Coordinates of C-alpha atoms and ligand atoms in Angstrom, one line a residue:
X1 CA -180.0 153.7 29.8
X2 CA -182.9 151.4 30.3
X3 CA -181.8 147.8 30.6
X4 CA -184.4 145.1 30.1
X5 CA -183.5 141.5 30.6
X6 CA -186.1 139.3 29.0
X7 CA -186.6 135.6 29.4
X8 CA -185.9 134.6 25.8
X9 CA -184.9 135.6 22.4
X10 CA -188.6 135.6 21.4
X11 CA -189.6 137.9 24.2
X12 CA -186.7 140.3 23.3
X13 CA -187.7 140.3 19.7
X14 CA -191.3 140.9 20.5
X15 CA -190.5 143.9 22.7
X16 CA -188.2 145.4 20.1
X17 CA -190.9 145.1 17.4
X18 CA -193.5 146.6 19.8
X19 CA -191.2 149.6 20.4
X20 CA -190.6 150.1 16.6
X21 CA -194.4 149.7 16.0
X22 CA -195.1 152.4 18.7
X23 CA -192.6 154.7 17.0
X24 CA -194.4 154.2 13.6
X25 CA -197.8 154.8 15.1
X26 CA -196.5 158.0 16.8
X27 CA -194.8 159.1 13.6
X28 CA -195.7 157.2 10.4
X29 CA -192.9 159.0 8.5
X30 CA -190.2 157.8 10.9
X31 CA -186.6 157.4 9.9
X32 CA -185.4 154.0 11.0
X33 CA -181.8 153.0 11.4
X34 CA -181.5 149.2 10.8
X35 CA -178.9 146.5 11.5
X36 CA -178.3 143.1 10.0
X37 CA -176.7 140.0 11.6
X38 CA -178.4 137.2 13.4
X39 CA -179.7 139.3 16.4
X40 CA -182.5 141.3 14.7
X41 CA -183.9 138.5 12.6
X42 CA -186.6 137.7 15.2
X43 CA -187.5 141.4 15.5
X44 CA -187.9 141.7 11.7
X45 CA -190.1 138.5 11.7
X46 CA -192.3 140.2 14.3
X47 CA -192.4 143.4 12.2
X48 CA -193.5 141.4 9.2
X49 CA -196.2 139.7 11.3
X50 CA -197.4 143.0 12.6
X51 CA -197.6 144.3 9.0
X52 CA -199.4 141.3 7.7
X53 CA -201.7 140.7 10.6
X54 CA -202.3 144.1 12.1
X55 CA -201.6 146.4 9.1
X56 CA -198.5 148.1 10.5
X57 CA -197.8 150.7 7.8
X58 CA -194.3 151.3 6.5
X59 CA -195.4 153.3 3.4
X60 CA -194.0 156.6 4.7
X61 CA -191.0 155.2 6.5
X62 CA -187.4 155.9 5.5
X63 CA -184.7 153.5 6.4
X64 CA -180.9 153.7 6.6
X65 CA -178.8 150.6 7.2
X66 CA -175.7 150.7 9.3
X67 CA -173.2 149.0 7.1
X68 CA -172.4 146.9 4.0
X69 CA -169.4 144.8 3.0
X70 CA -167.1 146.4 0.4
X71 CA -167.3 144.8 -3.0
X72 CA -170.2 142.4 -2.4
X73 CA -172.8 143.0 -5.0
X74 CA -176.3 143.7 -3.6
X75 CA -177.4 140.4 -5.2
X76 CA -174.7 138.4 -3.3
X77 CA -176.5 136.2 -0.7
X78 CA -174.2 137.5 2.1
X79 CA -174.5 141.2 1.2
X80 CA -176.4 143.2 3.8
X81 CA -178.7 144.5 1.1
X82 CA -179.7 140.9 0.2
X83 CA -180.2 140.2 3.9
X84 CA -182.5 143.2 4.4
X85 CA -184.6 142.3 1.3
X86 CA -185.0 138.7 2.4
X87 CA -185.7 139.4 6.1
X88 CA -187.7 142.6 5.9
X89 CA -188.1 144.8 2.8
X90 CA -189.6 142.2 0.5
X91 CA -192.4 141.5 3.1
X92 CA -193.5 145.0 4.1
X93 CA -194.9 148.0 2.2
X94 CA -191.8 150.2 2.5
X95 CA -191.2 152.5 -0.5
X96 CA -188.0 151.3 -2.3
X97 CA -187.1 154.9 -3.0
X98 CA -186.8 155.5 0.8
X99 CA -184.6 152.5 1.5
X100 CA -180.9 153.1 2.0
X101 CA -178.2 150.5 2.4
X102 CA -174.6 151.5 1.9
X103 CA -173.5 150.6 -1.6
X104 CA -170.6 148.2 -1.4
X105 CA -169.6 148.8 -5.0
X106 CA -169.3 152.5 -4.8
X107 CA -166.5 153.7 -7.0
X108 CA -165.6 156.6 -4.9
X109 CA -166.2 155.4 -1.3
X110 CA -165.4 158.7 0.3
X111 CA -167.9 160.6 -1.8
X112 CA -170.5 157.9 -1.2
X113 CA -170.0 158.2 2.5
X114 CA -170.5 162.0 2.4
X115 CA -173.6 161.5 0.3
X116 CA -175.0 158.9 2.8
X117 CA -174.5 161.3 5.7
X118 CA -176.1 164.1 3.7
X119 CA -179.1 161.9 2.9
X120 CA -179.6 161.1 6.6
X121 CA -179.5 164.8 7.4
X122 CA -181.9 165.5 4.5
X123 CA -184.3 162.9 5.9
X124 CA -184.3 164.8 9.2
X125 CA -182.0 162.4 11.1
X126 CA -182.7 158.9 12.5
X127 CA -185.6 158.7 14.9
X128 CA -185.0 155.2 16.1
X129 CA -181.8 153.2 15.5
X130 CA -181.6 149.4 16.0
X131 CA -178.2 148.0 16.9
X132 CA -176.6 144.7 17.5
X133 CA -173.2 144.3 19.2
X134 CA -170.1 142.4 18.0
X135 CA -168.1 140.1 20.2
X136 CA -165.4 142.9 20.3
X137 CA -168.0 145.5 21.3
X138 CA -168.4 147.0 17.8
X139 CA -171.7 148.7 16.8
X140 CA -172.1 148.8 13.1
X141 CA -168.6 148.0 12.0
X142 CA -166.9 150.4 14.4
X143 CA -164.2 148.1 15.5
X144 CA -162.1 148.7 18.7
X145 CA -160.2 152.0 18.4
X146 CA -162.8 153.7 16.2
X147 CA -163.1 157.3 17.1
X148 CA -166.2 157.9 19.3
X149 CA -166.8 160.9 17.0
X150 CA -166.4 158.9 13.7
X151 CA -168.7 159.4 10.7
X152 CA -169.7 157.1 7.8
X153 CA -166.5 155.7 6.2
X154 CA -164.5 152.6 5.1
X155 CA -163.3 150.3 7.9
X156 CA -161.0 147.3 8.0
X157 CA -162.6 144.5 9.9
X158 CA -160.8 142.8 12.8
X159 CA -159.8 139.2 12.7
X160 CA -162.4 138.5 15.4
X161 CA -165.2 139.9 13.3
X162 CA -164.0 138.1 10.2
X163 CA -164.0 134.8 12.3
X164 CA -167.4 135.6 13.8
X165 CA -168.9 136.3 10.4
X166 CA -167.2 133.3 8.7
X167 CA -170.2 131.2 9.7
X168 CA -172.2 132.9 7.0
X169 CA -169.7 132.1 4.2
X170 CA -168.4 128.9 2.7
X171 CA -164.9 129.7 3.8
X172 CA -163.3 132.3 6.1
X173 CA -161.2 133.6 3.1
X174 CA -164.5 134.7 1.4
X175 CA -165.4 137.1 4.2
X176 CA -164.7 140.6 3.0
X177 CA -162.0 142.5 4.9
X178 CA -163.5 146.0 4.5
X179 CA -166.9 147.5 5.1
X180 CA -168.7 150.8 4.7
X181 CA -170.1 151.7 8.0
X182 CA -171.9 154.6 9.8
X183 CA -169.6 156.0 12.4
X184 CA -170.0 156.0 16.2
X185 CA -170.7 159.8 16.0
X186 CA -173.3 159.2 13.3
X187 CA -175.1 156.6 15.4
X188 CA -175.0 158.8 18.5
X189 CA -177.1 161.4 16.6
X190 CA -180.1 159.1 16.4
X191 CA -182.9 160.4 18.6
X192 CA -183.5 157.0 20.2
X193 CA -181.5 153.7 20.1
X194 CA -182.4 150.1 20.9
X195 CA -179.4 147.8 21.4
X196 CA -180.2 144.1 21.1
X197 CA -178.1 141.2 22.3
X198 CA -178.8 137.6 22.9
X199 CA -177.0 134.4 23.8
X200 CA -174.2 133.6 26.2
X201 CA -171.5 134.6 23.7
X202 CA -172.5 138.2 24.2
X203 CA -172.6 138.2 28.0
X204 CA -169.0 139.4 28.6
X205 CA -169.1 142.2 26.1
X206 CA -172.5 143.4 27.2
X207 CA -171.2 143.6 30.8
X208 CA -168.2 145.6 29.6
X209 CA -170.2 147.9 27.3
X210 CA -172.9 148.7 29.9
X211 CA -171.1 148.6 33.3
X212 CA -167.5 149.2 32.2
X213 CA -165.8 152.4 31.4
X214 CA -166.6 154.4 28.3
X215 CA -163.7 153.7 25.9
X216 CA -163.1 153.7 22.2
X217 CA -161.8 150.1 22.8
X218 CA -165.5 149.1 23.2
X219 CA -167.4 151.2 20.8
X220 CA -170.8 150.2 22.3
X221 CA -169.8 151.7 25.7
X222 CA -170.3 155.2 24.3
X223 CA -174.1 154.5 24.4
X224 CA -173.8 155.2 28.1
X225 CA -173.6 158.9 27.0
X226 CA -176.8 158.8 24.9
X227 CA -179.9 160.2 26.5
X228 CA -182.4 157.7 25.1
X229 CA -181.1 154.1 24.9
X230 CA -182.9 150.9 25.7
X231 CA -180.8 147.7 25.9
X232 CA -182.9 144.7 25.3
X233 CA -181.3 141.4 26.3
X234 CA -182.2 137.8 26.6
X235 CA -181.3 136.1 30.0
X236 CA -178.0 134.7 28.7
X237 CA -176.7 138.0 27.3
X238 CA -177.7 139.6 30.6
X239 CA -176.1 136.9 32.8
X240 CA -172.8 138.7 33.5
X241 CA -174.3 142.1 34.5
X242 CA -173.4 142.9 38.1
X243 CA -176.6 144.8 38.6
X244 CA -178.9 142.4 36.7
X245 CA -181.2 142.0 39.8
X246 CA -181.5 145.8 40.0
X247 CA -182.4 146.2 36.3
X248 CA -185.1 143.4 36.6
X249 CA -186.4 145.1 39.7
X250 CA -186.7 148.5 38.0
X251 CA -188.5 146.9 35.1
X252 CA -191.0 145.1 37.3
X253 CA -191.6 148.1 39.5
X254 CA -192.2 150.3 36.5
X255 CA -194.6 147.8 35.1
X256 CA -196.5 147.5 38.4
X257 CA -196.5 151.1 39.6
X258 CA -196.4 153.3 36.6
X259 CA -198.0 151.5 33.7
X260 CA -198.2 154.6 31.6
X261 CA -194.4 155.0 31.7
X262 CA -193.8 151.6 30.2
X263 CA -196.9 151.6 28.1
X264 CA -194.7 151.7 25.1
X265 CA -193.4 148.2 25.9
X266 CA -196.5 146.3 27.1
Ligands
LIG301 C1 -174.7 144.6 11.4 C2 -173.9 145.3 12.3 C3 -173.1 144.5 13.3 C4 -173.8 143.4 14.1 C5 -172.9 142.7 15.0 C6 -173.6 141.6 15.7 O1 -175.4 145.5 10.5 O2 -173.9 146.4 12.3 O3 -172.6 145.4 14.3 O4 -174.9 144.0 14.7 O5 -171.8 142.2 14.4 O6 -173.9 140.6 14.8 P1 -174.8 139.3 15.2 O7 -176.2 139.9 15.4 O8 -174.8 138.4 13.9 O9 -174.2 138.7 16.4

């Protein structure tokens, strides 16, 4: 795990966008795994800027989103499909036929989830997965107790997630109770993962997920087992890490001594 504590949300977002951009330059037909929520908004802004100002090309890219609320129409302004259109897809040259967001109105959810998994396999698997982290340690909507081997399926959201997400709805009662989500096992199959977190509210859970034991009670902790994860934090989200000084030192040393190793980030 490479842990990079940046100075600000802007710097974190810039680094994430640079890493995604490097991936697309290396492999224009990359398969990207995408997250919603407030955390990646800055990263998507940077990607839109890179597309508009520097011609970053998404024409051959395939995308798979992590999750979607059950029973929210794609046109609902709180659906994840709507979020992705507004924040990214409407502003880049991605081919709509290669964009995948779980369909919250699927009639047969189980069949839909099997199809979603099969589509990911057919696309060759996810090359680079972007993740945020919930206050309870969830990645996608894999709430505490989710099997570390779980696949795409229907999940009931925890009260904490419903409360956390109520800020986007007029009233807490409107927050859907269920979501279709990639599983922890699905996410772990991505070839490379970037976990993003910002703000003081994420500091405790980031410390647990990165420096605590691997447990199904904190889904993100399983990322410790993945061979290629970069955790990009702002200073607040990294403030409770016991080894913060060490992570900063590693990053600085790498920058100073082996520029070609971190070329992907500078
Ligand atoms: C969203 C997702 C969630 C969020 C997490 C953090 O697609 O999968 O796991 O990443 O709930 O949300 P924010 O970024 O709003 O704090």
